[in-house]
Amino acid sequence: MAPKIPLLALPEDVTRKILGFLDFLAILNLHKTCHDLRNFINDLRPPSLVYGIKIEMRPEEICLTLNFDPVYHAYEEMKNYKIRYKPYMSGVLVKYRLKSYMDKKMKILKNCDLLTIFSKDLEVILKLQKTTLRYFDLHFLYPKHEKKRKTFKVFEAIQNSQQTEIKEYTLKSKEIEVICQGEHEVLEILLFFDPKALEVLKIDVGKQKARLELQELIYLEQWENSKEVVLTGCTSVPASFQNFEKVEISIHVLTQDDGFGFKEILLQHPTQRLIHLHFQHYYSENELLEVMGAPVFETDVYESRKWKVWWLRAAEERVVKLELHEDSL
């Protein structure tokens, strides 16, 4: 019988070839076995081929969803790879759901902390990431009093994943979505992402019944380089939107100045394609009618909804269409 050769005793090219046959979960588990293998994998950084990462942090569990498809498709959710972390007695219950609902695994880790186990896995995943992500979603869905420690652990894991003895790596994602309780949490995340790769930025504080005030975010390169922005829960509408092709904002009260401010942006900046303002209250409709004049009316296919429309001339022989609906402009 041929003698057994330890994995780390093999030539580096052979070990690299073996790792190439392993799936993502195997590499993640191998990374935890010993310091030598962990350092080898960190230096090698075998391609994980992750194209989407979604983190949902709730009081009762943390859910980490990984997507391995380079393009979006209708049944994407069924092919996602999910890892759920739940407190279990004095340890953590980790559930794995692979690429089908029937393919499930679980394990119990004793005498350990939920946040520590999750953050170490996240750190490894981000450290191995080479491809540009289609999306990176981070949802903080927990009561306010539980905020500080959980957010810190996530930021710490992201920071550690981007630092090696060789160089610092920058994460790349085309789209970033953050559900949080304020601008400061968004700032902590965005600084680790390459502004040249970012195209779509989504920020939602509405689910946490918080208020979004943009004071520092609008000066970041990530804000200036994005092509689309979606904001939910704004207290007021910032003026720094000239660089975006598409803007979508949900605000409690829309003022006349907000509406006319965006109208001027569309008229003057040829890069703008769409501005969509969702509101709960708009008290300036009469003023709008006085300034814009009588509108024309459009309806949907079933003629169940009707809205007002104005047409305006814009720069470079373009035309701006202004629609006023019951809950949006």
Coordinates of N, CA, C and O in Angstrom, one line a residue, residues 61-224:
E61 N -31.6 35.1 14.9 CA -30.7 34.3 14.0 C -29.9 35.3 13.1 O -30.3 36.5 12.9
I62 N -28.9 34.8 12.4 CA -28.2 35.5 11.4 C -28.2 34.6 10.1 O -27.9 33.4 10.2
C63 N -28.6 35.1 9.0 CA -28.7 34.3 7.8 C -27.8 34.9 6.8 O -27.8 36.1 6.4
L64 N -26.9 34.0 6.2 CA -25.9 34.4 5.2 C -26.3 33.7 3.9 O -26.3 32.5 3.9
T65 N -26.6 34.4 2.9 CA -27.0 33.8 1.6 C -25.9 34.2 0.5 O -25.5 35.3 0.4
L66 N -25.5 33.1 -0.1 CA -24.4 33.3 -1.2 C -25.0 32.8 -2.5 O -25.7 31.8 -2.6
N67 N -24.7 33.6 -3.6 CA -25.2 33.3 -4.9 C -24.0 33.1 -5.8 O -23.1 33.8 -5.8
F68 N -24.1 32.0 -6.6 CA -23.0 31.6 -7.4 C -23.3 31.7 -8.9 O -22.6 31.2 -9.8
D69 N -24.3 32.5 -9.2 CA -24.7 32.7 -10.6 C -24.2 34.1 -11.1 O -24.6 35.1 -10.4
P70 N -23.5 34.2 -12.2 CA -23.0 35.5 -12.6 C -24.1 36.4 -13.1 O -23.9 37.6 -13.2
V71 N -25.3 35.9 -13.5 CA -26.3 36.8 -14.0 C -27.6 36.4 -13.3 O -27.8 35.3 -12.8
Y72 N -28.5 37.4 -13.2 CA -29.8 37.2 -12.5 C -30.7 36.3 -13.3 O -30.8 36.4 -14.5
H73 N -31.5 35.4 -12.6 CA -32.5 34.6 -13.3 C -33.7 34.5 -12.3 O -33.6 34.7 -11.1
A74 N -34.8 34.2 -12.9 CA -36.1 34.2 -12.2 C -36.1 33.2 -11.0 O -36.8 33.5 -10.0
Y75 N -35.4 32.1 -11.0 CA -35.4 31.1 -10.0 C -34.1 31.2 -9.1 O -33.7 30.2 -8.5
E76 N -33.6 32.4 -9.0 CA -32.3 32.6 -8.3 C -32.4 32.1 -6.9 O -31.5 31.5 -6.3
E77 N -33.5 32.5 -6.2 CA -33.6 32.2 -4.8 C -33.6 30.7 -4.5 O -33.1 30.3 -3.4
M78 N -34.0 29.9 -5.4 CA -34.0 28.4 -5.2 C -32.6 27.9 -5.3 O -32.3 26.8 -4.8
K79 N -31.7 28.6 -6.0 CA -30.3 28.1 -6.1 C -29.3 28.7 -5.2 O -28.1 28.4 -5.2
N80 N -29.8 29.6 -4.4 CA -28.9 30.3 -3.4 C -28.4 29.3 -2.3 O -29.1 28.3 -2.0
Y81 N -27.2 29.6 -1.8 CA -26.6 28.8 -0.8 C -26.8 29.5 0.5 O -26.3 30.6 0.7
K82 N -27.5 28.9 1.5 CA -27.9 29.6 2.7 C -27.2 29.0 3.9 O -27.1 27.8 4.0
I83 N -26.7 29.8 4.8 CA -26.1 29.4 6.1 C -26.8 30.2 7.2 O -26.8 31.4 7.2
R84 N -27.5 29.5 8.1 CA -28.2 30.1 9.2 C -27.5 29.8 10.5 O -27.1 28.6 10.8
Y85 N -27.3 30.8 11.3 CA -26.6 30.7 12.6 C -27.7 31.0 13.7 O -28.2 32.1 13.7
K86 N -27.9 30.1 14.6 CA -28.9 30.3 15.7 C -28.2 29.9 17.0 O -27.5 28.9 17.1
P87 N -28.6 30.7 18.1 CA -28.1 30.3 19.4 C -28.7 28.9 19.8 O -29.9 28.6 19.5
Y88 N -27.9 28.0 20.4 CA -28.3 26.7 20.8 C -27.7 26.3 22.1 O -26.5 26.0 22.1
M89 N -28.4 26.4 23.2 CA -27.9 26.1 24.5 C -26.7 26.9 24.8 O -26.7 28.1 24.8
S90 N -25.5 26.4 25.0 CA -24.3 27.2 25.2 C -23.4 27.3 24.0 O -22.3 27.7 24.1
G91 N -24.0 27.0 22.8 CA -23.2 27.1 21.6 C -24.1 27.7 20.4 O -24.9 28.5 20.6
V92 N -23.8 27.2 19.2 CA -24.4 27.7 18.0 C -24.8 26.6 17.1 O -24.1 25.6 16.9
L93 N -26.1 26.6 16.6 CA -26.5 25.7 15.6 C -26.4 26.3 14.3 O -26.9 27.4 14.0
V94 N -25.6 25.6 13.4 CA -25.4 26.2 12.0 C -26.1 25.2 11.0 O -25.8 24.0 11.0
K95 N -27.0 25.8 10.3 CA -27.7 25.1 9.2 C -27.3 25.5 7.9 O -27.2 26.7 7.6
Y96 N -27.0 24.5 7.0 CA -26.6 24.8 5.6 C -27.7 24.3 4.7 O -28.1 23.2 4.8
R97 N -28.1 25.1 3.7 CA -28.9 24.7 2.7 C -28.2 25.0 1.4 O -27.9 26.2 1.0
L98 N -27.9 23.9 0.6 CA -27.1 24.1 -0.6 C -28.0 24.5 -1.7 O -28.9 25.3 -1.6
K99 N -27.8 24.0 -2.9 CA -28.5 24.5 -4.1 C -29.9 23.9 -4.3 O -30.5 24.1 -5.4
S100 N -30.5 23.2 -3.3 CA -31.9 22.8 -3.4 C -32.4 22.7 -2.0 O -31.7 22.6 -1.0
Y101 N -33.7 22.7 -1.9 CA -34.4 22.7 -0.6 C -34.2 21.3 0.1 O -34.3 21.2 1.3
M102 N -33.9 20.3 -0.7 CA -33.7 19.0 -0.1 C -32.2 18.8 0.4 O -32.0 17.9 1.2
D103 N -31.3 19.5 -0.1 CA -29.9 19.4 0.2 C -29.5 20.2 1.4 O -29.1 21.4 1.3
K104 N -29.7 19.6 2.6 CA -29.5 20.4 3.9 C -28.5 19.6 4.8 O -28.4 18.4 4.8
K105 N -27.8 20.4 5.5 CA -26.8 19.9 6.5 C -26.9 20.8 7.8 O -27.4 21.9 7.7
M106 N -26.4 20.2 8.9 CA -26.4 21.1 10.1 C -25.3 20.5 11.0 O -24.9 19.4 10.9
K107 N -24.8 21.4 11.9 CA -23.9 21.0 12.9 C -24.0 21.9 14.1 O -24.5 23.0 14.0
I108 N -23.6 21.4 15.3 CA -23.7 22.1 16.6 C -22.3 22.4 17.0 O -21.5 21.5 17.2
L109 N -22.0 23.7 17.3 CA -20.7 24.1 17.8 C -20.9 24.5 19.3 O -21.7 25.3 19.6
K110 N -20.2 23.8 20.1 CA -20.4 24.0 21.6 C -19.4 25.0 22.1 O -18.3 25.3 21.6
N111 N -19.9 25.7 23.2 CA -19.1 26.7 23.9 C -18.5 27.7 23.0 O -17.3 28.0 23.0
C112 N -19.3 28.3 22.2 CA -18.9 29.4 21.3 C -20.0 30.4 21.2 O -21.1 30.2 21.6
D113 N -19.6 31.6 20.5 CA -20.5 32.7 20.4 C -21.1 32.8 19.0 O -20.3 32.7 18.0
L114 N -22.3 33.1 18.9 CA -23.0 33.3 17.6 C -22.3 34.3 16.7 O -21.9 34.0 15.5
L115 N -22.1 35.5 17.2 CA -21.5 36.5 16.4 C -20.0 36.2 16.0 O -19.6 36.5 14.8
T116 N -19.3 35.5 16.8 CA -17.9 35.2 16.5 C -17.8 34.2 15.4 O -17.1 34.3 14.5
I117 N -18.7 33.1 15.5 CA -18.7 32.1 14.4 C -19.1 32.7 13.1 O -18.5 32.4 12.1
F118 N -20.1 33.5 13.1 CA -20.6 34.1 11.9 C -19.5 35.0 11.3 O -19.2 35.0 10.1
S119 N -19.0 35.9 12.1 CA -18.0 36.9 11.6 C -16.8 36.2 11.0 O -16.2 36.7 10.1
K120 N -16.3 35.1 11.6 CA -15.2 34.4 11.1 C -15.5 33.8 9.7 O -14.6 33.8 8.8
D121 N -16.7 33.2 9.6 CA -17.0 32.7 8.2 C -17.1 33.8 7.2 O -16.6 33.7 6.1
L122 N -17.7 34.9 7.6 CA -17.8 36.1 6.7 C -16.4 36.6 6.3 O -16.2 36.9 5.1
E123 N -15.5 36.6 7.2 CA -14.2 37.1 7.0 C -13.5 36.2 5.9 O -12.8 36.7 5.0
V124 N -13.7 34.9 6.1 CA -13.0 34.0 5.1 C -13.7 34.1 3.7 O -12.9 34.2 2.7
I125 N -15.0 34.2 3.6 CA -15.7 34.4 2.4 C -15.2 35.6 1.6 O -14.9 35.6 0.4
L126 N -15.1 36.7 2.3 CA -14.7 38.0 1.7 C -13.2 38.0 1.4 O -12.8 38.6 0.4
K127 N -12.4 37.3 2.2 CA -11.0 37.2 1.9 C -10.7 36.4 0.6 O -9.7 36.7 -0.1
L128 N -11.5 35.4 0.3 CA -11.3 34.6 -0.9 C -12.0 35.2 -2.1 O -11.8 34.7 -3.2
Q129 N -12.7 36.3 -1.9 CA -13.5 36.8 -3.1 C -12.5 37.5 -4.1 O -11.8 38.4 -3.7
K130 N -12.6 37.1 -5.3 CA -11.8 37.7 -6.4 C -12.7 38.4 -7.4 O -12.3 39.4 -8.0
T131 N -13.8 37.8 -7.7 CA -14.7 38.3 -8.7 C -15.5 39.5 -8.2 O -15.6 39.8 -7.0
T132 N -16.0 40.3 -9.2 CA -16.8 41.5 -8.8 C -18.2 41.0 -8.5 O -18.8 40.2 -9.3
L133 N -18.7 41.3 -7.3 CA -20.1 40.9 -6.9 C -21.1 41.6 -7.7 O -21.0 42.7 -8.1
R134 N -22.2 40.8 -8.0 CA -23.4 41.5 -8.6 C -24.1 42.4 -7.5 O -24.6 43.4 -7.8
Y135 N -24.1 41.9 -6.3 CA -24.7 42.6 -5.2 C -24.1 42.2 -3.9 O -23.6 41.1 -3.7
F136 N -24.2 43.2 -2.9 CA -23.8 42.9 -1.6 C -24.9 43.6 -0.7 O -25.0 44.8 -0.7
D137 N -25.7 42.8 0.0 CA -26.8 43.3 0.7 C -26.6 43.0 2.2 O -26.2 41.9 2.6
L138 N -26.7 44.1 3.0 CA -26.5 43.9 4.5 C -27.8 44.5 5.2 O -28.0 45.7 5.1
H139 N -28.5 43.6 5.8 CA -29.8 44.0 6.5 C -29.7 43.9 8.0 O -29.6 42.8 8.5
F140 N -29.7 45.0 8.7 CA -29.7 45.0 10.2 C -31.1 45.0 10.6 O -31.7 46.1 10.7
L141 N -31.7 43.9 10.9 CA -33.2 43.8 11.3 C -33.3 43.4 12.7 O -33.6 42.2 13.1
Y142 N -33.1 44.3 13.6 CA -33.1 44.0 15.1 C -33.4 45.3 15.8 O -33.4 46.4 15.3
P143 N -33.9 45.1 17.1 CA -34.2 46.3 17.9 C -33.0 47.2 18.1 O -31.8 46.7 18.1
K144 N -33.2 48.4 18.4 CA -32.2 49.4 18.5 C -31.2 49.1 19.7 O -30.0 49.3 19.5
H145 N -31.7 48.5 20.8 CA -30.8 48.3 21.9 C -29.8 47.1 21.6 O -28.8 47.0 22.3
E146 N -30.0 46.4 20.5 CA -29.1 45.3 20.2 C -28.1 45.7 19.1 O -27.3 44.9 18.6
K147 N -28.1 47.0 18.7 CA -27.4 47.4 17.5 C -25.9 47.4 17.6 O -25.2 46.8 16.8
K148 N -25.3 47.9 18.7 CA -23.9 48.2 18.7 C -23.0 47.0 18.5 O -22.1 47.1 17.6
R149 N -23.2 46.0 19.3 CA -22.3 44.8 19.2 C -22.4 44.1 17.8 O -21.4 43.7 17.2
K150 N -23.6 44.0 17.3 CA -23.8 43.2 16.1 C -23.2 44.0 14.9 O -22.5 43.4 14.1
T151 N -23.4 45.3 14.8 CA -22.8 46.0 13.7 C -21.3 46.1 13.8 O -20.6 45.9 12.8
F152 N -20.8 46.2 15.0 CA -19.3 46.2 15.2 C -18.7 44.9 14.7 O -17.7 44.9 14.0
K153 N -19.3 43.8 15.0 CA -18.8 42.5 14.5 C -18.7 42.4 13.0 O -17.8 41.8 12.4
V154 N -19.8 42.9 12.3 CA -19.8 42.8 10.9 C -18.7 43.7 10.3 O -18.0 43.3 9.4
F155 N -18.6 44.9 10.8 CA -17.6 45.9 10.3 C -16.2 45.3 10.6 O -15.3 45.4 9.7
E156 N -16.0 44.7 11.7 CA -14.7 44.1 12.1 C -14.3 42.9 11.1 O -13.2 42.8 10.6
A157 N -15.3 42.1 10.8 CA -15.1 41.0 9.8 C -14.7 41.5 8.5 O -13.8 41.0 7.8
I158 N -15.4 42.5 8.0 CA -15.1 43.1 6.7 C -13.7 43.7 6.7 O -12.9 43.5 5.7
Q159 N -13.4 44.4 7.7 CA -12.1 45.1 7.8 C -11.0 44.0 7.8 O -10.0 44.1 7.1
N160 N -11.1 43.0 8.6 CA -10.1 41.9 8.7 C -9.9 41.2 7.4 O -8.8 40.8 7.0
S161 N -11.0 41.0 6.7 CA -10.9 40.3 5.4 C -10.1 41.0 4.3 O -9.6 40.4 3.4
Q162 N -10.0 42.3 4.5 CA -9.4 43.1 3.5 C -7.9 43.4 3.8 O -7.3 44.2 3.1
Q163 N -7.4 42.8 4.9 CA -6.0 43.1 5.3 C -5.2 41.8 5.3 O -5.6 40.8 5.9
T164 N -4.1 41.7 4.5 CA -3.3 40.5 4.6 C -1.8 41.0 4.8 O -1.6 42.3 4.8
E165 N -0.9 40.1 4.9 CA 0.5 40.5 5.1 C 1.1 41.1 3.8 O 2.1 41.7 3.8
I166 N 0.4 40.7 2.7 CA 0.9 41.1 1.4 C 0.4 42.5 1.0 O 1.2 43.4 0.7
K167 N -0.9 42.7 1.0 CA -1.5 44.0 0.6 C -2.9 44.0 1.0 O -3.4 43.1 1.6
E168 N -3.5 45.2 0.9 CA -4.9 45.3 1.2 C -5.7 45.1 -0.1 O -5.4 45.6 -1.2
Y169 N -6.8 44.4 0.0 CA -7.7 44.1 -1.1 C -9.0 45.0 -0.9 O -9.4 45.2 0.2
T170 N -9.5 45.4 -2.0 CA -10.7 46.2 -2.0 C -11.9 45.4 -2.6 O -11.7 44.8 -3.7
L171 N -13.0 45.3 -1.9 CA -14.1 44.6 -2.4 C -14.7 45.3 -3.5 O -14.7 46.6 -3.6
K172 N -15.3 44.6 -4.5 CA -15.9 45.1 -5.7 C -17.3 44.6 -5.8 O -17.5 43.4 -5.8
S173 N -18.3 45.5 -5.9 CA -19.7 45.1 -6.1 C -20.4 46.1 -7.0 O -20.2 47.3 -6.8
K174 N -21.2 45.6 -7.9 CA -22.0 46.5 -8.7 C -23.1 47.2 -8.0 O -23.5 48.3 -8.3
E175 N -23.7 46.5 -7.0 CA -24.8 47.0 -6.3 C -24.6 46.8 -4.8 O -24.2 45.7 -4.4
I176 N -24.9 47.8 -4.0 CA -24.9 47.6 -2.5 C -26.2 48.1 -1.9 O -26.7 49.1 -2.3
E177 N -26.8 47.2 -1.1 CA -28.0 47.6 -0.4 C -27.8 47.4 1.1 O -27.4 46.4 1.6
V178 N -28.1 48.5 1.9 CA -28.0 48.5 3.3 C -29.3 48.9 3.9 O -29.9 50.0 3.7
I179 N -29.9 48.0 4.8 CA -31.0 48.3 5.6 C -30.5 48.5 7.0 O -29.9 47.6 7.6
C180 N -30.6 49.7 7.6 CA -29.9 50.1 8.8 C -30.7 51.2 9.6 O -31.9 51.4 9.3
Q181 N -30.0 51.8 10.5 CA -30.7 52.8 11.3 C -30.1 54.2 11.2 O -30.4 55.1 11.9
G182 N -29.2 54.4 10.2 CA -28.6 55.7 10.0 C -27.4 55.7 9.1 O -26.9 54.7 8.7
E183 N -27.0 56.9 8.7 CA -25.9 57.1 7.8 C -24.6 56.5 8.3 O -23.8 56.0 7.4
H184 N -24.3 56.6 9.6 CA -23.0 56.1 10.1 C -22.8 54.6 9.7 O -21.6 54.3 9.5
E185 N -23.8 53.8 9.7 CA -23.6 52.4 9.4 C -23.3 52.2 7.9 O -22.5 51.4 7.5
V186 N -23.9 53.0 7.1 CA -23.6 53.0 5.6 C -22.1 53.4 5.4 O -21.4 52.8 4.6
L187 N -21.7 54.4 6.1 CA -20.3 54.9 5.9 C -19.3 53.8 6.3 O -18.3 53.6 5.6
E188 N -19.6 53.0 7.3 CA -18.7 52.0 7.7 C -18.5 50.9 6.7 O -17.5 50.3 6.5
I189 N -19.6 50.7 5.9 CA -19.6 49.6 4.9 C -18.9 50.1 3.6 O -18.1 49.5 3.0
L190 N -19.4 51.3 3.1 CA -19.0 51.7 1.8 C -17.5 51.9 1.6 O -17.0 51.8 0.5
L191 N -16.8 52.3 2.7 CA -15.4 52.6 2.6 C -14.6 51.4 2.1 O -13.4 51.6 1.7
F192 N -15.1 50.2 2.3 CA -14.3 49.0 1.9 C -14.6 48.6 0.4 O -13.9 47.7 -0.1
F193 N -15.5 49.3 -0.3 CA -15.8 48.9 -1.6 C -15.2 49.9 -2.7 O -15.1 51.1 -2.5
D194 N -14.8 49.3 -3.8 CA -14.1 50.0 -4.8 C -15.2 50.9 -5.5 O -16.2 50.5 -6.1
P195 N -15.0 52.3 -5.5 CA -16.0 53.2 -6.1 C -16.1 53.0 -7.6 O -17.1 53.4 -8.1
K196 N -15.1 52.5 -8.2 CA -15.1 52.4 -9.7 C -16.0 51.3 -10.1 O -16.5 51.3 -11.3
A197 N -16.2 50.3 -9.3 CA -17.1 49.2 -9.6 C -18.6 49.4 -9.3 O -19.5 48.8 -9.8
L198 N -18.8 50.3 -8.3 CA -20.2 50.5 -7.8 C -21.1 51.2 -8.8 O -20.7 52.3 -9.3
E199 N -22.2 50.7 -9.1 CA -23.2 51.3 -10.0 C -24.5 51.7 -9.3 O -25.1 52.7 -9.7
V200 N -25.0 50.8 -8.4 CA -26.3 51.1 -7.7 C -26.1 51.1 -6.2 O -25.5 50.1 -5.7
L201 N -26.7 52.1 -5.6 CA -26.6 52.2 -4.1 C -28.0 52.3 -3.5 O -28.8 53.2 -3.9
K202 N -28.3 51.4 -2.6 CA -29.7 51.4 -2.0 C -29.5 51.5 -0.5 O -28.8 50.7 0.1
I203 N -30.2 52.5 0.1 CA -30.2 52.7 1.6 C -31.6 52.8 2.1 O -32.4 53.6 1.6
D204 N -31.9 52.0 3.1 CA -33.3 51.9 3.6 C -33.2 52.0 5.1 O -32.7 51.1 5.8
V205 N -33.8 53.1 5.7 CA -33.9 53.2 7.1 C -35.4 53.1 7.5 O -35.8 53.2 8.7
G206 N -36.3 53.0 6.5 CA -37.7 53.0 6.7 C -38.2 51.8 7.5 O -39.1 51.9 8.4
K207 N -37.6 50.6 7.3 CA -38.0 49.4 8.0 C -37.7 49.5 9.5 O -38.3 48.8 10.3
Q208 N -36.7 50.3 9.8 CA -36.3 50.5 11.2 C -36.9 51.7 11.9 O -36.6 52.1 13.0
K209 N -37.8 52.3 11.1 CA -38.5 53.5 11.5 C -37.5 54.6 12.0 O -37.7 55.3 13.0
A210 N -36.4 54.7 11.3 CA -35.4 55.7 11.6 C -35.5 56.8 10.5 O -36.3 56.8 9.6
R211 N -34.6 57.8 10.6 CA -34.5 58.9 9.7 C -33.2 58.9 9.0 O -32.2 58.8 9.7
L212 N -33.2 59.1 7.7 CA -31.9 59.1 7.0 C -31.5 60.6 6.7 O -32.2 61.3 5.9
E213 N -30.4 61.0 7.3 CA -29.9 62.4 7.0 C -28.5 62.2 6.3 O -27.6 61.7 6.9
L214 N -28.4 62.7 5.1 CA -27.2 62.5 4.4 C -26.3 63.7 4.6 O -26.5 64.8 4.0
Q215 N -25.3 63.6 5.4 CA -24.3 64.7 5.7 C -22.9 64.5 5.2 O -22.3 65.3 4.6
E216 N -22.4 63.2 5.4 CA -21.1 62.9 4.9 C -21.1 62.0 3.7 O -20.1 62.0 2.9
L217 N -22.1 61.2 3.5 CA -22.1 60.2 2.5 C -22.0 60.8 1.1 O -21.3 60.3 0.2
I218 N -22.6 62.0 0.9 CA -22.6 62.6 -0.4 C -21.2 63.1 -0.9 O -21.1 63.5 -2.0
Y219 N -20.2 63.0 0.0 CA -18.9 63.5 -0.3 C -18.0 62.3 -0.6 O -16.8 62.5 -1.0
L220 N -18.4 61.1 -0.5 CA -17.6 59.9 -0.8 C -17.5 59.6 -2.3 O -18.5 60.0 -3.1
E221 N -16.4 59.0 -2.7 CA -16.3 58.6 -4.1 C -17.3 57.6 -4.6 O -17.8 57.6 -5.7
Q222 N -17.7 56.7 -3.6 CA -18.7 55.7 -3.9 C -20.1 56.4 -4.3 O -20.8 55.9 -5.2
W223 N -20.4 57.5 -3.7 CA -21.6 58.2 -4.0 C -21.5 58.9 -5.3 O -22.4 58.8 -6.2
E224 N -20.4 59.5 -5.6 CA -20.2 60.3 -6.8 C -20.1 59.4 -8.0 O -20.4 59.9 -9.1

